[in-house]
mmCIF file of C-alpha atoms and ligand atoms in Angstrom:
data_model
loop_
_atom_site.group_PDB
_atom_site.id
_atom_site.type_symbol
_atom_site.label_atom_id
_atom_site.label_comp_id
_atom_site.label_asym_id
_atom_site.label_seq_id
_atom_site.Cartn_x
_atom_site.Cartn_y
_atom_site.Cartn_z
ATOM 1 C CA MET A 1 13.303 25.451 8.533
ATOM 2 C CA VAL A 2 12.116 21.870 9.364
ATOM 3 C CA SER A 3 14.678 19.187 8.444
ATOM 4 C CA LYS A 4 13.600 15.890 6.635
ATOM 5 C CA ASP A 5 14.731 13.903 9.591
ATOM 6 C CA GLU A 6 12.866 15.922 12.032
ATOM 7 C CA PHE A 7 9.772 15.849 9.904
ATOM 8 C CA ARG A 8 9.857 11.984 9.435
ATOM 9 C CA ALA A 9 10.403 11.449 13.135
ATOM 10 C CA ALA A 10 7.547 13.792 14.076
ATOM 11 C CA VAL A 11 4.968 12.300 11.689
ATOM 12 C CA GLY A 12 5.962 8.812 12.613
ATOM 13 C CA HIS A 13 4.278 9.131 15.771
ATOM 14 C CA PHE A 14 1.070 8.818 13.892
ATOM 15 C CA ALA A 15 0.403 5.024 14.072
ATOM 16 C CA THR A 16 -1.116 3.546 10.885
ATOM 17 C CA GLY A 17 -2.217 0.331 9.430
ATOM 18 C CA VAL A 18 -0.306 -1.020 6.636
ATOM 19 C CA THR A 19 -1.409 -1.854 3.062
ATOM 20 C CA VAL A 20 0.082 -3.338 -0.038
ATOM 21 C CA ILE A 21 -0.766 -1.455 -3.246
ATOM 22 C CA THR A 22 -1.137 -3.689 -6.080
ATOM 23 C CA THR A 23 -0.846 -2.906 -9.832
ATOM 24 C CA VAL A 24 0.216 -4.610 -12.890
ATOM 25 C CA ASP A 25 3.609 -4.150 -14.429
ATOM 26 C CA ASP A 26 4.451 -3.637 -18.125
ATOM 27 C CA ASN A 27 4.075 -7.338 -18.940
ATOM 28 C CA GLY A 28 0.774 -7.512 -17.146
ATOM 29 C CA GLN A 29 2.095 -9.280 -14.060
ATOM 30 C CA PRO A 30 1.133 -8.432 -10.623
ATOM 31 C CA HIS A 31 3.332 -5.834 -8.795
ATOM 32 C CA SER A 32 3.127 -4.807 -5.202
ATOM 33 C CA MET A 33 4.499 -2.025 -2.925
ATOM 34 C CA THR A 34 3.928 -1.627 0.790
ATOM 35 C CA ALA A 35 2.302 1.716 1.677
ATOM 36 C CA ASN A 36 0.927 3.355 4.927
ATOM 37 C CA SER A 37 -0.113 6.692 3.215
ATOM 38 C CA PHE A 38 -3.556 5.115 2.496
ATOM 39 C CA THR A 39 -6.659 6.822 3.719
ATOM 40 C CA SER A 40 -10.470 7.084 2.812
ATOM 41 C CA VAL A 41 -11.478 10.427 1.381
ATOM 42 C CA CYS A 42 -15.245 10.347 1.085
ATOM 43 C CA LEU A 43 -18.118 7.860 1.204
ATOM 44 C CA GLU A 44 -20.192 9.216 -1.692
ATOM 45 C CA PRO A 45 -18.714 8.301 -4.020
ATOM 46 C CA PRO A 46 -16.410 5.839 -2.206
ATOM 47 C CA VAL A 47 -12.942 7.299 -2.639
ATOM 48 C CA VAL A 48 -9.608 6.592 -1.127
ATOM 49 C CA LEU A 49 -6.174 7.981 -1.725
ATOM 50 C CA VAL A 50 -2.508 6.795 -1.487
ATOM 51 C CA CYS A 51 0.619 8.874 -1.849
ATOM 52 C CA VAL A 52 3.291 7.288 -4.164
ATOM 53 C CA ALA A 53 6.913 8.381 -4.338
ATOM 54 C CA HIS A 54 8.093 9.117 -7.907
ATOM 55 C CA GLY A 55 11.035 6.836 -7.495
ATOM 56 C CA THR A 56 8.905 3.715 -7.130
ATOM 57 C CA ASN A 57 8.184 1.307 -9.787
ATOM 58 C CA THR A 58 4.591 1.403 -8.581
ATOM 59 C CA PHE A 59 4.348 5.087 -9.691
ATOM 60 C CA GLY A 60 5.118 4.430 -13.392
ATOM 61 C CA PHE A 61 2.695 1.172 -13.332
ATOM 62 C CA LEU A 62 -0.081 3.252 -11.746
ATOM 63 C CA GLU A 63 0.281 6.058 -14.103
ATOM 64 C CA LYS A 64 -0.033 3.646 -17.073
ATOM 65 C CA SER A 65 -2.752 1.409 -15.847
ATOM 66 C CA GLY A 66 -4.914 3.880 -13.978
ATOM 67 C CA ARG A 67 -6.002 1.179 -11.624
ATOM 68 C CA PHE A 68 -4.766 -0.230 -8.381
ATOM 69 C CA GLY A 69 -5.670 -2.444 -5.584
ATOM 70 C CA VAL A 70 -5.430 -1.822 -1.806
ATOM 71 C CA ASN A 71 -4.803 -4.836 0.184
ATOM 72 C CA ILE A 72 -5.106 -4.188 4.162
ATOM 73 C CA LEU A 73 -2.568 -6.499 5.945
ATOM 74 C CA ARG A 74 -3.180 -8.492 9.139
ATOM 75 C CA GLN A 75 -0.531 -8.889 11.711
ATOM 76 C CA GLU A 76 0.517 -12.309 10.332
ATOM 77 C CA GLN A 77 1.448 -10.577 7.069
ATOM 78 C CA GLU A 78 4.367 -8.538 8.599
ATOM 79 C CA GLU A 79 6.762 -10.636 6.478
ATOM 80 C CA LEU A 80 4.909 -9.588 3.286
ATOM 81 C CA GLY A 81 4.779 -5.995 4.444
ATOM 82 C CA ALA A 82 8.554 -5.868 4.731
ATOM 83 C CA TYR A 83 9.130 -7.868 1.525
ATOM 84 C CA PHE A 84 7.072 -5.400 -0.596
ATOM 85 C CA ALA A 85 8.850 -2.457 1.127
ATOM 86 C CA LYS A 86 12.078 -3.643 -0.721
ATOM 87 C CA ARG A 87 12.743 -2.682 -4.313
ATOM 88 C CA PRO A 88 12.020 -5.763 -6.371
ATOM 89 C CA GLU A 89 15.767 -6.442 -7.106
ATOM 90 C CA ASP A 90 16.286 -6.772 -3.308
ATOM 91 C CA ARG A 91 13.349 -9.037 -2.590
ATOM 92 C CA GLU A 92 14.931 -12.437 -1.708
ATOM 93 C CA ASP A 93 13.217 -15.651 -2.563
ATOM 94 C CA GLY A 94 11.356 -17.584 0.095
ATOM 95 C CA VAL A 95 8.391 -15.305 0.789
ATOM 96 C CA GLU A 96 5.215 -16.982 -0.434
ATOM 97 C CA VAL A 97 3.011 -14.638 -2.433
ATOM 98 C CA SER A 98 -0.305 -15.652 -3.812
ATOM 99 C CA TYR A 99 -2.472 -13.358 -6.036
ATOM 100 C CA SER A 100 -5.822 -13.563 -7.525
ATOM 101 C CA SER A 101 -7.374 -11.322 -10.062
ATOM 102 C CA GLY A 102 -10.071 -8.745 -9.222
ATOM 103 C CA LYS A 103 -12.497 -7.242 -11.630
ATOM 104 C CA ASP A 104 -10.629 -5.335 -14.452
ATOM 105 C CA GLY A 105 -7.557 -7.465 -13.979
ATOM 106 C CA VAL A 106 -6.360 -5.690 -10.809
ATOM 107 C CA PRO A 107 -4.442 -8.211 -8.766
ATOM 108 C CA TYR A 108 -5.030 -8.727 -5.118
ATOM 109 C CA LEU A 109 -3.120 -10.566 -2.406
ATOM 110 C CA ASP A 110 -4.893 -13.793 -1.076
ATOM 111 C CA ASN A 111 -5.441 -13.663 2.659
ATOM 112 C CA SER A 112 -5.273 -9.914 3.352
ATOM 113 C CA MET A 113 -8.093 -8.520 5.530
ATOM 114 C CA VAL A 114 -9.750 -6.391 2.823
ATOM 115 C CA PHE A 115 -9.175 -5.643 -0.789
ATOM 116 C CA LEU A 116 -10.438 -2.523 -2.437
ATOM 117 C CA GLY A 117 -10.328 -2.478 -6.331
ATOM 118 C CA CYS A 118 -9.956 1.155 -7.458
ATOM 119 C CA HIS A 119 -9.696 3.207 -10.635
ATOM 120 C CA VAL A 120 -7.749 6.403 -10.630
ATOM 121 C CA ILE A 121 -10.149 9.471 -10.745
ATOM 122 C CA GLY A 122 -7.488 12.110 -9.943
ATOM 123 C CA THR A 123 -3.918 12.871 -9.135
ATOM 124 C CA HIS A 124 -2.164 15.712 -7.498
ATOM 125 C CA VAL A 125 1.740 16.020 -7.777
ATOM 126 C CA TYR A 126 3.372 17.374 -4.620
ATOM 127 C CA GLY A 127 7.240 17.379 -4.286
ATOM 128 C CA ASP A 128 8.435 13.924 -4.829
ATOM 129 C CA HIS A 129 5.021 12.227 -4.465
ATOM 130 C CA THR A 130 1.786 12.040 -6.315
ATOM 131 C CA ILE A 131 -1.406 11.671 -4.545
ATOM 132 C CA PHE A 132 -3.571 9.294 -6.250
ATOM 133 C CA LEU A 133 -7.365 9.251 -5.869
ATOM 134 C CA GLY A 134 -9.045 6.113 -6.547
ATOM 135 C CA GLU A 135 -12.803 5.421 -6.690
ATOM 136 C CA VAL A 136 -13.530 2.048 -5.077
ATOM 137 C CA GLU A 137 -15.298 -0.334 -7.569
ATOM 138 C CA GLU A 138 -14.812 -3.663 -5.835
ATOM 139 C CA ILE A 139 -14.674 -4.720 -2.201
ATOM 140 C CA GLN A 140 -13.621 -8.052 -0.911
ATOM 141 C CA GLN A 141 -13.617 -8.692 2.794
ATOM 142 C CA TYR A 142 -12.022 -11.651 4.501
ATOM 143 C CA GLU A 143 -12.005 -12.800 8.002
ATOM 144 C CA ALA A 144 -11.132 -9.926 10.356
ATOM 145 C CA GLY A 145 -8.084 -10.270 12.525
ATOM 146 C CA GLN A 146 -5.435 -8.120 14.234
ATOM 147 C CA PRO A 147 -4.121 -5.297 11.861
ATOM 148 C CA LEU A 148 -0.549 -4.918 10.981
ATOM 149 C CA MET A 149 0.514 -1.642 12.314
ATOM 150 C CA PHE A 150 3.526 0.865 11.861
ATOM 151 C CA TYR A 151 4.720 3.364 14.391
ATOM 152 C CA ARG A 152 7.796 5.458 14.734
ATOM 153 C CA SER A 153 9.441 3.564 11.853
ATOM 154 C CA ARG A 154 8.821 0.072 13.098
ATOM 155 C CA TRP A 155 6.057 -2.461 13.056
ATOM 156 C CA TYR A 156 3.822 -2.203 15.971
ATOM 157 C CA ASN A 157 1.723 -4.562 17.984
ATOM 158 C CA PRO A 158 -0.187 -2.613 20.669
ATOM 159 C CA SER A 159 -1.080 -5.869 22.596
ATOM 160 C CA SER A 160 2.429 -6.707 23.085
ATOM 161 C CA ASP A 161 3.265 -3.437 25.219
HETATM 162 C C1 LIG B 201 5.479 0.751 6.590
HETATM 163 C C2 LIG B 201 5.926 1.217 5.149
HETATM 164 C C3 LIG B 201 4.957 2.194 4.363
HETATM 165 C C4 LIG B 201 5.347 2.720 3.167
HETATM 166 N N1 LIG B 201 4.520 3.566 2.551
HETATM 167 C C5 LIG B 201 4.819 4.135 1.415
HETATM 168 C C6 LIG B 201 3.904 4.933 0.775
HETATM 169 O O1 LIG B 201 2.779 5.313 1.301
HETATM 170 N N2 LIG B 201 4.194 5.511 -0.415
HETATM 171 C C7 LIG B 201 5.466 5.160 -1.094
HETATM 172 O O2 LIG B 201 5.584 5.711 -2.225
HETATM 173 N N3 LIG B 201 6.328 4.386 -0.442
HETATM 174 C C8 LIG B 201 5.958 3.684 0.793
HETATM 175 N N4 LIG B 201 6.913 2.917 1.320
HETATM 176 C C9 LIG B 201 8.097 2.519 0.699
HETATM 177 C C10 LIG B 201 7.861 1.530 -0.534
HETATM 178 O O3 LIG B 201 7.191 0.393 -0.017
HETATM 179 C C11 LIG B 201 9.239 1.113 -1.092
HETATM 180 O O4 LIG B 201 9.765 2.273 -1.766
HETATM 181 C C12 LIG B 201 9.175 0.004 -2.175
HETATM 182 O O5 LIG B 201 10.385 -0.505 -2.405
HETATM 183 C C13 LIG B 201 8.515 0.573 -3.533
HETATM 184 O O6 LIG B 201 8.464 -0.674 -4.358
HETATM 185 P P1 LIG B 201 8.327 -0.407 -5.953
HETATM 186 O O7 LIG B 201 9.500 0.499 -6.405
HETATM 187 O O8 LIG B 201 8.763 -1.923 -6.463
HETATM 188 O O9 LIG B 201 7.118 0.025 -6.455
HETATM 189 C C14 LIG B 201 6.648 2.345 2.666
HETATM 190 C C15 LIG B 201 7.390 1.558 3.252
HETATM 191 C C16 LIG B 201 7.062 0.951 4.439
HETATM 192 C C17 LIG B 201 8.144 0.039 5.221
#
């Protein structure tokens, strides 16, 4: 039997980019969560997925709204990545967050590299996570840069090795 710690340590060797998933809360306000389970699924139609833990606020907001945004972070946004990895009650003041509104009211983070506005077209529950499949309805691309990365449970900058 594979233990949770062993599994986490093993899959952590797969280096990823980092996204922030944006949704709206019950009051229609923007809500954000850091996620690296994002991947593209197919080109026609343009579909992506993200795996969301059932214990997160984002899970409930996504289930209700049926829409989400994927914001691909640049290296300079490490602070934002760390901020949105905390539960809202633990997010201290002092981090500047600026949102704009995409089509259908999906919020997006200003200054990320790419924003994908999606509507949920399918879900699959597995264990303590649900896989949300989203069809991409809107794309905004900003100035490219160095991507924020995550590797072995830490932020990772390949050019600083
Ligand atoms: C690099 C990184 C990637 C993460 N990826 C995911 C993810 O793909 N899915 C998920 O449910 N949580 C992920 N998390 C944890 C959430 O960001 C964290 O639970 C957050 O507090 C959820 O916020 P919420 O409860 O306000 O939605 C990740 C955390 C980090 C640091």
